[in-house]
Amino acid sequence: MSLKKPTKVIGISSGKGGVGKTTVSVNIAAALVKQGLDVLLLDGDLGLANVQLALGAASEYNFSHVLSGGKTLDEVVVKTSSGVDLVPGASGLKDLASLSEKETGSVIQAFSSLTKQYDIFIIDTAAGISTSVVSLLGACHHRIIVLKDDPSSIADAYATIKVLFLEGITQDIYLLPNEVTGMEHGSQLFRNLNKVIVKFLGFEASYAGFVKQDDAIPLAWKKALPIVSCLPNSQSAREFRNLANFVNNLSSKMDDTGGLQFFFNQLHSPSRSASLGG
Ligand SMILES: Nc1ncnc2c1ncn2[C@@H]1O[C@H](COP(=O)(O)OP(=O)(O)OP(=O)(O)O)[C@@H](O)[C@H]1O
Ligand SMILES: [Mg+2]
């Protein structure tokens, strides 16, 4: 009998860089921890150690040491002060979607041998719309696309969703407007992009909620802490707690019987598009 609880896998992406993926990832993760959940965050950024900086963590090892077989995942996971467990990224992550069968086997083994069983696994993907980012997103249960109200961010969010669509993935895609002026601006941005998605791709994305522009966010970055930890009474901390509730309420997939195995099986399943396409 398996006592493993299902792990909900959430991918955070944007296409365009610098629109708030890492801010959103670390703050949703930290807010979920405050709700009592066990959260693992994977830094999909290649070599920039962005998430480590945002969480004030330093690590000697990263995911490449797991891929090369030198370290177990338990040895690589960093416990951060906000309670989020972090897998530091590595340039090896680029190849996560193109591993050999043997390597895939060891990654699955690595994740299923984690001592702690996580409720939620968040992947902060790298900027851009590379094959590996799309594969990672495709393998997640849910995908959150962060965007700002500027033409290149909107175009890149749409381009990401279009590539997902071309891969047969049209479900469990959520838009998250960041740095907006308020609720109306956020839902307006959502509605505008969603109209384009409906018109040209023929399906609807969902709304995840919004985050306002807040000068306290770069300040929290400087303190190397999530804003939900260092300024819990701020407006944006409240918004991140709302987003954490949203993530918490997303469905766990019943086909996920073995923790994170589902994720890696999806990542390498040739029929992924067919099974996730909907
Ligand atoms: N709502 C907000 N209000 C004010 N500043 C913000 C907000 N969201 C993010 N920022 C700031 O914008 C910058 C970029 O954010 P972040 O690093 O989270 O983006 P990213 O998408 O992860 O970037 P990259 O593509 O480089 O990984 C940071 O300095 C961050 O503090
Ligand atoms: Mg980032």
Tab-separated table of C-alpha atoms and ligand atoms in Angstrom:
chain	number	residue	atom	x	y	z
A	1	MET	CA	0.000	0.000	0.000
A	2	SER	CA	1.336	3.402	-0.945
A	3	LEU	CA	1.102	6.100	1.682
A	4	LYS	CA	2.360	8.737	-0.684
A	5	LYS	CA	0.206	11.790	-0.979
A	6	PRO	CA	-0.326	13.260	-4.421
A	7	THR	CA	1.929	16.189	-5.197
A	8	LYS	CA	0.358	19.027	-7.130
A	9	VAL	CA	2.816	20.263	-9.759
A	10	ILE	CA	2.576	23.938	-10.758
A	11	GLY	CA	4.657	25.528	-13.521
A	12	ILE	CA	5.200	29.309	-13.510
A	13	SER	CA	6.165	30.850	-16.836
A	14	SER	CA	5.907	34.060	-18.841
A	15	GLY	CA	7.804	33.924	-22.096
A	16	LYS	CA	9.331	37.350	-21.569
A	17	GLY	CA	11.954	37.653	-18.837
A	18	GLY	CA	11.773	39.976	-15.875
A	19	VAL	CA	8.004	40.100	-15.498
A	20	GLY	CA	7.821	38.539	-12.032
A	21	LYS	CA	8.006	34.722	-12.309
A	22	THR	CA	10.457	34.348	-9.458
A	23	THR	CA	8.668	36.903	-7.278
A	24	VAL	CA	5.399	35.044	-7.807
A	25	SER	CA	6.978	31.594	-7.319
A	26	VAL	CA	8.764	32.327	-4.052
A	27	ASN	CA	5.860	34.243	-2.541
A	28	ILE	CA	3.187	31.706	-3.439
A	29	ALA	CA	5.516	28.993	-2.115
A	30	ALA	CA	6.176	30.855	1.156
A	31	ALA	CA	2.475	31.652	1.616
A	32	LEU	CA	1.569	27.987	1.100
A	33	VAL	CA	4.145	26.987	3.736
A	34	LYS	CA	2.470	29.426	6.140
A	35	GLN	CA	-0.783	27.555	5.494
A	36	GLY	CA	0.937	24.404	6.712
A	37	LEU	CA	1.749	22.799	3.380
A	38	ASP	CA	5.021	21.181	2.396
A	39	VAL	CA	6.345	22.956	-0.674
A	40	LEU	CA	9.272	22.157	-2.943
A	41	LEU	CA	10.425	24.856	-5.354
A	42	LEU	CA	12.596	24.053	-8.360
A	43	ASP	CA	14.616	26.908	-9.810
A	44	GLY	CA	14.400	26.417	-13.561
A	45	ASP	CA	16.569	29.422	-14.228
A	46	LEU	CA	19.813	28.409	-15.795
A	47	GLY	CA	22.755	29.492	-13.767
A	48	LEU	CA	21.370	32.768	-12.440
A	49	ALA	CA	20.498	31.423	-8.991
A	50	ASN	CA	17.591	33.818	-8.970
A	51	VAL	CA	15.426	31.896	-6.556
A	52	GLN	CA	18.298	31.375	-4.163
A	53	LEU	CA	18.818	35.117	-4.031
A	54	ALA	CA	15.132	35.781	-3.475
A	55	LEU	CA	15.043	33.302	-0.597
A	56	GLY	CA	18.401	34.197	0.896
A	57	ALA	CA	19.699	30.676	0.400
A	58	ALA	CA	23.180	29.574	-0.490
A	59	SER	CA	23.948	26.127	-1.750
A	60	GLU	CA	26.967	24.186	-2.720
A	61	TYR	CA	25.111	21.755	-4.932
A	62	ASN	CA	22.412	21.969	-7.543
A	63	PHE	CA	20.292	19.792	-9.749
A	64	SER	CA	23.202	18.920	-12.039
A	65	HIS	CA	24.743	16.962	-9.170
A	66	VAL	CA	21.599	14.848	-9.040
A	67	LEU	CA	21.667	14.277	-12.793
A	68	SER	CA	25.288	13.239	-12.708
A	69	GLY	CA	24.461	10.827	-9.912
A	70	GLY	CA	26.898	12.374	-7.435
A	71	LYS	CA	24.283	13.567	-4.934
A	72	THR	CA	20.871	12.480	-3.803
A	73	LEU	CA	18.069	15.006	-4.051
A	74	ASP	CA	17.899	15.128	-0.246
A	75	GLU	CA	21.514	16.296	-0.256
A	76	VAL	CA	20.810	19.015	-2.810
A	77	VAL	CA	17.560	20.400	-1.358
A	78	VAL	CA	18.128	23.620	0.597
A	79	LYS	CA	15.891	24.406	3.573
A	80	THR	CA	15.260	28.146	3.431
A	81	SER	CA	14.335	30.411	6.336
A	82	SER	CA	10.812	30.905	5.007
A	83	GLY	CA	10.229	27.154	5.182
A	84	VAL	CA	10.256	26.584	1.427
A	85	ASP	CA	12.488	23.718	0.331
A	86	LEU	CA	14.481	24.641	-2.739
A	87	VAL	CA	16.151	22.637	-5.491
A	88	PRO	CA	18.758	25.011	-6.920
A	89	GLY	CA	18.752	25.119	-10.699
A	90	ALA	CA	21.565	24.128	-12.981
A	91	SER	CA	22.435	24.404	-16.592
A	92	GLY	CA	21.826	20.653	-16.749
A	93	LEU	CA	18.159	21.443	-16.352
A	94	LYS	CA	18.145	22.502	-19.942
A	95	ASP	CA	18.297	18.858	-20.807
A	96	LEU	CA	15.620	17.662	-18.438
A	97	ALA	CA	13.268	17.007	-21.333
A	98	SER	CA	15.846	15.184	-23.396
A	99	LEU	CA	17.370	12.780	-20.909
A	100	SER	CA	18.134	9.223	-21.835
A	101	GLU	CA	15.873	6.541	-20.431
A	102	LYS	CA	18.515	5.648	-17.873
A	103	GLU	CA	18.888	9.262	-16.725
A	104	THR	CA	15.122	9.673	-16.554
A	105	GLY	CA	15.040	6.589	-14.385
A	106	SER	CA	17.517	8.117	-11.968
A	107	VAL	CA	15.639	11.432	-11.842
A	108	ILE	CA	12.385	9.626	-11.072
A	109	GLN	CA	14.240	7.600	-8.482
A	110	ALA	CA	15.720	10.812	-7.037
A	111	PHE	CA	12.322	12.443	-6.630
A	112	SER	CA	10.598	9.372	-5.283
A	113	SER	CA	13.356	8.841	-2.739
A	114	LEU	CA	12.901	12.271	-1.168
A	115	THR	CA	12.415	11.818	2.548
A	116	LYS	CA	9.794	14.544	2.758
A	117	GLN	CA	6.579	14.174	0.823
A	118	TYR	CA	5.502	17.429	-0.684
A	119	ASP	CA	1.995	18.746	-1.155
A	120	ILE	CA	3.053	21.155	-3.854
A	121	PHE	CA	5.931	21.248	-6.303
A	122	ILE	CA	6.431	24.649	-7.959
A	123	ILE	CA	8.675	25.076	-10.981
A	124	ASP	CA	9.927	28.589	-11.697
A	125	THR	CA	10.770	28.125	-15.371
A	126	ALA	CA	13.466	30.006	-17.242
A	127	ALA	CA	12.486	32.932	-19.434
A	128	GLY	CA	11.848	32.186	-23.088
A	129	ILE	CA	9.781	29.621	-24.925
A	130	SER	CA	12.356	26.884	-25.436
A	131	THR	CA	11.423	23.262	-26.007
A	132	SER	CA	12.500	22.428	-22.474
A	133	VAL	CA	10.315	25.141	-20.928
A	134	VAL	CA	7.347	23.922	-22.955
A	135	SER	CA	8.039	20.290	-22.007
A	136	LEU	CA	8.256	21.219	-18.343
A	137	LEU	CA	5.021	23.205	-18.535
A	138	GLY	CA	3.307	20.415	-20.424
A	139	ALA	CA	4.204	17.936	-17.730
A	140	CYS	CA	2.835	20.101	-14.912
A	141	HIS	CA	-0.698	19.671	-13.632
A	142	HIS	CA	-1.302	23.416	-13.813
A	143	ARG	CA	0.446	26.275	-15.613
A	144	ILE	CA	0.454	29.900	-14.488
A	145	ILE	CA	1.507	32.458	-17.100
A	146	VAL	CA	2.671	35.748	-15.564
A	147	LEU	CA	2.342	38.876	-17.686
A	148	LYS	CA	2.622	42.617	-17.402
A	149	ASP	CA	0.671	45.268	-19.246
A	150	ASP	CA	3.240	45.919	-21.923
A	151	PRO	CA	3.034	44.806	-25.543
A	152	SER	CA	6.065	42.514	-25.491
A	153	SER	CA	4.977	40.760	-22.295
A	154	ILE	CA	1.451	40.250	-23.641
A	155	ALA	CA	2.829	38.995	-26.969
A	156	ASP	CA	5.171	36.554	-25.200
A	157	ALA	CA	2.436	35.290	-22.876
A	158	TYR	CA	0.276	34.644	-25.950
A	159	ALA	CA	3.191	33.010	-27.786
A	160	THR	CA	3.771	30.664	-24.820
A	161	ILE	CA	0.107	29.702	-24.767
A	162	LYS	CA	0.106	29.201	-28.523
A	163	VAL	CA	3.075	26.821	-28.318
A	164	LEU	CA	1.286	24.907	-25.549
A	165	PHE	CA	-1.800	24.773	-27.807
A	166	LEU	CA	0.317	23.423	-30.691
A	167	GLU	CA	1.501	20.723	-28.272
A	168	GLY	CA	-2.115	19.820	-27.576
A	169	ILE	CA	-2.234	21.499	-24.155
A	170	THR	CA	-5.271	23.707	-23.692
A	171	GLN	CA	-6.273	22.946	-20.123
A	172	ASP	CA	-5.262	24.168	-16.708
A	173	ILE	CA	-3.676	27.357	-18.069
A	174	TYR	CA	-4.055	30.438	-15.841
A	175	LEU	CA	-3.115	34.041	-16.510
A	176	LEU	CA	-1.623	36.143	-13.726
A	177	PRO	CA	-1.306	39.876	-14.458
A	178	ASN	CA	1.546	41.360	-12.415
A	179	GLU	CA	2.457	44.968	-11.632
A	180	VAL	CA	-1.049	46.208	-12.408
A	181	THR	CA	-2.702	49.258	-10.849
A	182	GLY	CA	-5.538	47.337	-9.261
A	183	MET	CA	-8.267	44.726	-9.571
A	184	GLU	CA	-9.925	46.299	-12.604
A	185	HIS	CA	-6.633	46.635	-14.478
A	186	GLY	CA	-5.803	42.996	-13.710
A	187	SER	CA	-9.094	41.611	-14.933
A	188	GLN	CA	-9.017	43.897	-17.982
A	189	LEU	CA	-5.595	42.564	-18.962
A	190	PHE	CA	-6.871	39.020	-18.453
A	191	ARG	CA	-10.008	39.621	-20.536
A	192	ASN	CA	-8.088	41.252	-23.388
A	193	LEU	CA	-5.598	38.426	-23.764
A	194	ASN	CA	-8.240	35.774	-23.215
A	195	LYS	CA	-10.276	37.236	-26.087
A	196	VAL	CA	-7.308	36.755	-28.405
A	197	ILE	CA	-6.811	33.196	-27.145
A	198	VAL	CA	-10.485	32.387	-27.755
A	199	LYS	CA	-10.466	34.006	-31.187
A	200	PHE	CA	-7.288	32.465	-32.574
A	201	LEU	CA	-6.830	29.275	-30.566
A	202	GLY	CA	-10.417	28.406	-29.761
A	203	PHE	CA	-10.172	27.780	-26.017
A	204	GLU	CA	-10.257	29.824	-22.836
A	205	ALA	CA	-7.544	30.415	-20.308
A	206	SER	CA	-8.542	31.013	-16.678
A	207	TYR	CA	-7.809	33.885	-14.348
A	208	ALA	CA	-5.461	33.258	-11.439
A	209	GLY	CA	-5.707	36.698	-9.828
A	210	PHE	CA	-3.385	39.677	-9.937
A	211	VAL	CA	-0.506	41.405	-8.153
A	212	LYS	CA	-0.345	45.180	-7.987
A	213	GLN	CA	2.749	47.213	-8.629
A	214	ASP	CA	4.314	47.588	-5.184
A	215	ASP	CA	7.618	49.246	-4.339
A	216	ALA	CA	7.875	46.969	-1.303
A	217	ILE	CA	8.528	44.000	-3.630
A	218	PRO	CA	12.005	45.138	-4.765
A	219	LEU	CA	12.713	46.020	-1.110
A	220	ALA	CA	11.900	42.465	-0.049
A	221	TRP	CA	14.224	41.229	-2.804
A	222	LYS	CA	17.012	43.312	-1.262
A	223	LYS	CA	16.343	41.671	2.102
A	224	ALA	CA	16.457	38.289	0.353
A	225	LEU	CA	13.093	37.333	1.820
A	226	PRO	CA	9.646	36.694	0.356
A	227	ILE	CA	7.403	39.676	1.031
A	228	VAL	CA	4.859	37.385	2.714
A	229	SER	CA	7.560	36.717	5.332
A	230	CYS	CA	9.171	40.143	5.799
A	231	LEU	CA	6.148	42.408	5.212
A	232	PRO	CA	3.158	40.162	5.889
A	233	ASN	CA	0.776	43.097	6.312
A	234	SER	CA	1.571	44.691	2.960
A	235	GLN	CA	-0.943	44.844	0.133
A	236	SER	CA	1.090	42.496	-2.052
A	237	ALA	CA	1.550	39.963	0.770
A	238	ARG	CA	-2.270	39.797	0.884
A	239	GLU	CA	-2.386	39.334	-2.873
A	240	PHE	CA	0.158	36.509	-2.720
A	241	ARG	CA	-1.865	34.824	0.037
A	242	ASN	CA	-4.914	35.040	-2.265
A	243	LEU	CA	-2.860	33.440	-5.046
A	244	ALA	CA	-1.676	30.737	-2.636
A	245	ASN	CA	-5.330	30.000	-1.799
A	246	PHE	CA	-6.031	29.826	-5.510
A	247	VAL	CA	-3.197	27.317	-6.011
A	248	ASN	CA	-4.281	25.361	-2.957
A	249	ASN	CA	-7.771	25.028	-4.420
A	250	LEU	CA	-6.573	23.753	-7.800
A	251	SER	CA	-7.342	20.102	-8.294
A	252	SER	CA	-4.859	17.357	-7.575
A	253	LYS	CA	-4.867	14.872	-10.388
A	254	MET	CA	-6.179	11.504	-9.365
A	255	ASP	CA	-3.835	9.729	-11.773
A	256	ASP	CA	-0.971	10.920	-9.624
A	257	THR	CA	-0.468	7.935	-7.394
A	258	GLY	CA	3.202	8.252	-6.632
A	259	GLY	CA	4.226	11.720	-5.570
A	260	LEU	CA	6.249	13.346	-8.299
A	261	GLN	CA	6.470	10.325	-10.549
A	262	PHE	CA	3.512	11.508	-12.560
A	263	PHE	CA	5.431	14.613	-13.492
A	264	PHE	CA	8.428	12.776	-14.851
A	265	ASN	CA	6.307	10.175	-16.534
A	266	GLN	CA	4.444	12.960	-18.313
A	267	LEU	CA	7.676	14.694	-19.171
A	268	HIS	CA	8.873	11.667	-21.067
A	269	SER	CA	5.662	10.168	-22.316
A	270	PRO	CA	5.377	10.261	-26.100
A	271	SER	CA	1.602	10.344	-25.675
A	272	ARG	CA	1.755	13.357	-23.370
A	273	SER	CA	0.035	15.626	-25.844
A	274	ALA	CA	-2.720	13.128	-26.379
A	275	SER	CA	-3.303	12.532	-22.699
A	276	LEU	CA	-3.187	16.149	-21.656
A	277	GLY	CA	-4.779	17.642	-24.710
A	278	GLY	CA	-8.396	17.615	-23.603
B	1	LIG	N1	4.329	43.568	-8.470
B	1	LIG	C1	5.554	44.101	-8.507
B	1	LIG	N2	5.764	45.397	-8.140
B	1	LIG	C2	6.996	45.955	-8.167
B	1	LIG	N3	8.105	45.295	-8.574
B	1	LIG	C3	7.982	44.007	-8.959
B	1	LIG	C4	6.708	43.345	-8.948
B	1	LIG	N4	6.895	42.069	-9.378
B	1	LIG	C5	8.221	41.947	-9.644
B	1	LIG	N5	8.879	43.101	-9.402
B	1	LIG	C6	10.311	43.365	-9.592
B	1	LIG	O1	10.608	43.110	-10.956
B	1	LIG	C7	11.895	42.516	-11.085
B	1	LIG	C8	11.773	41.220	-11.888
B	1	LIG	O2	11.039	40.284	-11.124
B	1	LIG	P1	11.407	38.725	-11.153
B	1	LIG	O3	12.866	38.522	-10.950
B	1	LIG	O4	10.463	38.046	-10.235
B	1	LIG	O5	11.040	38.394	-12.669
B	1	LIG	P2	11.353	37.048	-13.469
B	1	LIG	O6	10.252	36.898	-14.453
B	1	LIG	O7	11.599	35.930	-12.540
B	1	LIG	O8	12.718	37.446	-14.201
B	1	LIG	P3	13.732	36.436	-14.996
B	1	LIG	O9	13.077	36.204	-16.329
B	1	LIG	O10	14.982	37.232	-15.089
B	1	LIG	O11	13.840	35.193	-14.191
B	1	LIG	C9	12.431	42.322	-9.677
B	1	LIG	O12	13.269	43.389	-9.362
B	1	LIG	C10	11.188	42.414	-8.788
B	1	LIG	O13	11.469	42.939	-7.510
B	2	MG	MG	13.264	34.600	-12.392
